[in-house]
Each structure stands twice: as structure tokens, then as C-alpha cells.
Short mmCIF file of C-alpha atoms in Angstrom, two decimals:
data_model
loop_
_atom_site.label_atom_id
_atom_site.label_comp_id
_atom_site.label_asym_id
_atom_site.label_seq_id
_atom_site.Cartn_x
_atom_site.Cartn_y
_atom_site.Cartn_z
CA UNK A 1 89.42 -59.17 -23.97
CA UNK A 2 89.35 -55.39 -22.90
CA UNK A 3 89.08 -54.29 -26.73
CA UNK A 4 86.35 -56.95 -27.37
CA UNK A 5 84.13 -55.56 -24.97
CA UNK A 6 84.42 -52.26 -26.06
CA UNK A 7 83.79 -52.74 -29.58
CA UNK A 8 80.46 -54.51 -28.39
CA UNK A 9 79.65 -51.67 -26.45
CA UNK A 10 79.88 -49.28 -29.28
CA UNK A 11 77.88 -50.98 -31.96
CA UNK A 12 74.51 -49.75 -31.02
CA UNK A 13 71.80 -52.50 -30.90
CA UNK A 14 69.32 -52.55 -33.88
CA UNK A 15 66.05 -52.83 -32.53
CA UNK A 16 63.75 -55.48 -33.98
CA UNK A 17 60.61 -52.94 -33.80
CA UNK A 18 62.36 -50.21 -35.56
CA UNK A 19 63.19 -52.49 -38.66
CA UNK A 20 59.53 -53.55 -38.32
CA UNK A 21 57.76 -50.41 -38.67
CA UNK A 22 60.52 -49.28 -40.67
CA UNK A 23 59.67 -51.81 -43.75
CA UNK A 24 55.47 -51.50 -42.80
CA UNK A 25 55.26 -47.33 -42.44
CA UNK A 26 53.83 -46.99 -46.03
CA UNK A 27 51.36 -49.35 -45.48
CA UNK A 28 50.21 -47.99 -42.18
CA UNK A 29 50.04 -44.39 -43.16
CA UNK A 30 47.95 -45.55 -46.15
CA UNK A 31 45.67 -47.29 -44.27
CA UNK A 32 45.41 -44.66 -42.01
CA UNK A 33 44.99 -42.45 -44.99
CA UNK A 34 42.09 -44.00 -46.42
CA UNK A 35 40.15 -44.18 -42.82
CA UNK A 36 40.44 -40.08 -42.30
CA UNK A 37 38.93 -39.66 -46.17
CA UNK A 38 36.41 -41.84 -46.18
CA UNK A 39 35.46 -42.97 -42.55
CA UNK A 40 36.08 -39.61 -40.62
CA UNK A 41 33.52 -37.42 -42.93
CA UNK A 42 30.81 -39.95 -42.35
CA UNK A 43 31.27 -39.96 -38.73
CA UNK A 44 31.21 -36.08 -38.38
CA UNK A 45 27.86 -35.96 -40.73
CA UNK A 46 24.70 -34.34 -39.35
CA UNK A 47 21.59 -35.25 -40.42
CA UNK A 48 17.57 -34.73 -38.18
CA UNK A 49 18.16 -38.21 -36.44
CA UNK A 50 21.77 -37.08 -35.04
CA UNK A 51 20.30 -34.09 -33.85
CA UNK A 52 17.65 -35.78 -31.57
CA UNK A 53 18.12 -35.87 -27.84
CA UNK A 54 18.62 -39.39 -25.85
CA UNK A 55 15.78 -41.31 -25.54
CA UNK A 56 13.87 -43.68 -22.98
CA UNK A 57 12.98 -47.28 -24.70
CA UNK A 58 9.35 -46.52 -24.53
CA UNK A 59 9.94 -43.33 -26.43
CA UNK A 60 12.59 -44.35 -28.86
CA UNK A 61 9.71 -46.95 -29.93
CA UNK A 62 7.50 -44.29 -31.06
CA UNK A 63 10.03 -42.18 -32.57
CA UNK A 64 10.38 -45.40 -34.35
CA UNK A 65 6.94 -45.98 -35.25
CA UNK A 66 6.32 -42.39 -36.58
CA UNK A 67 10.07 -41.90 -38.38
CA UNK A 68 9.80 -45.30 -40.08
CA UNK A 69 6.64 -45.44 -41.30
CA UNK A 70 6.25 -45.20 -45.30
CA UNK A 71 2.54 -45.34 -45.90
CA UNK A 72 -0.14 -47.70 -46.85
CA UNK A 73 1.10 -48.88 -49.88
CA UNK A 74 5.11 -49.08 -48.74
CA UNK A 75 5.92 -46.33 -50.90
CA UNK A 76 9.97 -46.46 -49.68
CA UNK A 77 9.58 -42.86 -48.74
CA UNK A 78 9.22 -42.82 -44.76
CA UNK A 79 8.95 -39.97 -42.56
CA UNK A 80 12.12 -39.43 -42.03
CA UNK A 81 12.96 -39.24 -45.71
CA UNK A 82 10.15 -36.48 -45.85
CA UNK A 83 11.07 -34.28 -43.52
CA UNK A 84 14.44 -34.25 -44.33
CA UNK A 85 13.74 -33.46 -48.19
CA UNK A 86 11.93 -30.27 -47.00
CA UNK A 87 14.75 -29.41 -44.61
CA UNK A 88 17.27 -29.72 -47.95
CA UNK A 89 14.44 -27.78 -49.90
CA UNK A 90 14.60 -25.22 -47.73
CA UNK A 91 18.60 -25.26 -47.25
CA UNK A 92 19.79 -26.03 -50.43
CA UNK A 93 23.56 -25.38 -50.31
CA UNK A 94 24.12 -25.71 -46.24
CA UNK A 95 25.34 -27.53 -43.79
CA UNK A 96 22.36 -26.86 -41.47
CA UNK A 97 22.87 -28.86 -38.85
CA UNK A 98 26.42 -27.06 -38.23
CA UNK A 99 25.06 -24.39 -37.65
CA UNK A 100 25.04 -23.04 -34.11
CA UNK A 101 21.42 -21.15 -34.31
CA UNK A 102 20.31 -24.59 -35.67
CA UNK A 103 18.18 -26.36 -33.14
CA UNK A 104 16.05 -29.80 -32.97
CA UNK A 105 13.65 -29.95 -30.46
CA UNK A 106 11.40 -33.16 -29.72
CA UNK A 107 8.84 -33.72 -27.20
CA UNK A 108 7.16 -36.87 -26.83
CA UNK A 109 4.37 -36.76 -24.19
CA UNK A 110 2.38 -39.87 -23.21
CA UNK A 111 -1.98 -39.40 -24.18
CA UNK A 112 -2.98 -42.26 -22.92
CA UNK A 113 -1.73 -45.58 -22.29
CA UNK A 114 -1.55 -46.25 -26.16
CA UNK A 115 -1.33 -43.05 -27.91
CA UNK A 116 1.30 -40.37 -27.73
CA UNK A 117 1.99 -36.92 -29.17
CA UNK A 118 5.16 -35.77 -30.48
CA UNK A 119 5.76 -32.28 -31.47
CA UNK A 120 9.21 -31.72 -33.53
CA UNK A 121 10.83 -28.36 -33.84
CA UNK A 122 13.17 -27.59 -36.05
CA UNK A 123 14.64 -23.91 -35.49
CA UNK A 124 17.41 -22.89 -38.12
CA UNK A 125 18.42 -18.94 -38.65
CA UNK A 126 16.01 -19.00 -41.14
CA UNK A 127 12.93 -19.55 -39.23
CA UNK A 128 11.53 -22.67 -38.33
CA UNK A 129 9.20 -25.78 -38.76
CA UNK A 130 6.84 -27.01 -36.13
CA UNK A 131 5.27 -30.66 -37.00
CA UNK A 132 2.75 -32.03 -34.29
CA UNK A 133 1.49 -35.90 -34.77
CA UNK A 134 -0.40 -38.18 -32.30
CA UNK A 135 1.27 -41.73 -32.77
CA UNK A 136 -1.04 -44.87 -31.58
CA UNK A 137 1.67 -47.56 -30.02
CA UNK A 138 -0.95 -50.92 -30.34
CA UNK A 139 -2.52 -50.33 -34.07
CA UNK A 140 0.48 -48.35 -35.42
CA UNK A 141 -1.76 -45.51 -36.68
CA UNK A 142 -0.59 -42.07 -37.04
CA UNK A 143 -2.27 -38.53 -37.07
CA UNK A 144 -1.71 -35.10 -37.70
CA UNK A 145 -2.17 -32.07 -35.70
CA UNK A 146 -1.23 -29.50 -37.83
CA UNK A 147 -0.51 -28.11 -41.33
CA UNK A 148 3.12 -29.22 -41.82
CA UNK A 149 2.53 -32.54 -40.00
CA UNK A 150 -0.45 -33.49 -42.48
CA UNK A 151 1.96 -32.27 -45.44
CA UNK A 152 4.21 -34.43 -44.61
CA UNK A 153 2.14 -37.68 -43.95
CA UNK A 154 0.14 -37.18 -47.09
CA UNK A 155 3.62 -36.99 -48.95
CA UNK A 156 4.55 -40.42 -47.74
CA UNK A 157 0.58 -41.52 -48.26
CA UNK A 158 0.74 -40.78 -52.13
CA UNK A 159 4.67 -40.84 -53.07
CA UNK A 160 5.04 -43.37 -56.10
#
């Protein structure tokens, strides 16, 4: 009996996990694989709208309006698609938005009770561009205030 309880002592115990992950580890690390390529890189992308700062409701409505909109006709180019063409135009071969002297300022400030005017500033080591628009909640309706700002809605107006 002595003997019998000694041998069963010394056989260590295999453990049902180990065998598990043992016959599943390929699998796993491939899976795990294929999220770092191709879901990691997208996460850590910058682009304008992942540089804005948070929002309140009422504001993040007329980001909305102004970003989104894409012109009488629908053209499919909006706002956003604008402005970040002439940021690439500008910075062909970087990643401008890594950049530590790259900055993104907006400033939404309340008119009146249906019209507001935001100012975006984008600030790279470059230089900078300054667009200014007034944004009408009720009828939609959007207007420049400067140069760049008119450049950029007339782009959307008349893209084919």
C-alpha cells in the first residue's frame, strides 16, 4: 500500500488547461496576429476629426452640419473630405497629425439662437490654415468668413 501511494505521488498531474492551450496556441497567436496587422494600425490612425476636442451635443450638431455637408447638388465630396485633401496637398508624404508642433484648434461660439460661428485652426510646422464659417442650425445654410473657408465651400459647391 506504502509503494502505491508513492508512485501516485510522483506522477505529476497533467493539467486539462495545459493540453488545451497546448493543441489551440497556433490558432490563438494567429488570431492575435491578424488583429495587431490589420486592427491596431487603424486604431492608432490620425486624421482632422481625431484631432478635434470633446464636444457638447449642441456643438457636435453643428460640427455635424458644417463637416457633413456636400453641396447643393450632393456632389459626395463634403467638407470634411475638402479640407482634408488640402491638408494631404500640403503634406504630401507625412504623418501630420503625429507630429508634436501639429495642432487642431476649433472654436464654436453661439451668434444667435440659430446661427453659430466656427473658426478651425490647423497649425502644423509648416505654417498654418485658418477657416472661419457661420453655420445656421434651423435652415442648414452655411457661410464663409474668409478666403480659405469660401475655397473650400465652393470646392464642395462645384465638385463633379
Amino acid at each position: 500500500m506504502g509503494k502505491d501511494r508513492k508512485e501516485k505521488e510522483k506522477k505529476p498531474k497533467k493539467s486539462d488547461f495545459k493540453a488545451f492551450l497546448r493543441k489551440r496556441a497556433p490558432i490563438y497567436l494567429g488570431i492575435m496576429g491578424l488583429f495587431i496587422l490589420f486592427v491596431v494600425p487603424d486604431l492608432m490612425k490620425g486624421d482632422l476629426e481625431s484631432s478635434f476636442p470633446e464636444l457638447t451635443s449642441e456643438e457636435q450638431q453643428v460640427i455635424d452640419i458644417l463637416m457633413k455637408y456636400d453641396g447643393p447638388n450632393d456632389s459626395g465630396l463634403t467638407v470634411m473630405d475638402a479640407i482634408s485633401m488640402k491638408i494631404d496637398e500640403k503634406y504630401p508624404d507625412e504623418k501630420i497629425y503625429d507630429n508634436k508642433k501639429t495642432k487642431v484648434e476649433l472654436t464654436i461660439s453661439n451668434i444667435n439662437s440659430e446661427e453659430y460661428q466656427v473658426v478651425l485652426n490647423f497649425k502644423s510646422h509648416k505654417g498654418e490654415m485658418n477657416y472661419d464659417w457661420n453655420v445656421n442650425v434651423s435652415s442648414e445654410k452655411i457661410t464663409s468668413n474668409n478666403q480659405e473657408s469660401k475655397y473650400i465651400i465652393n470646392l464642395v459647391d462645384f465638385y463633379d
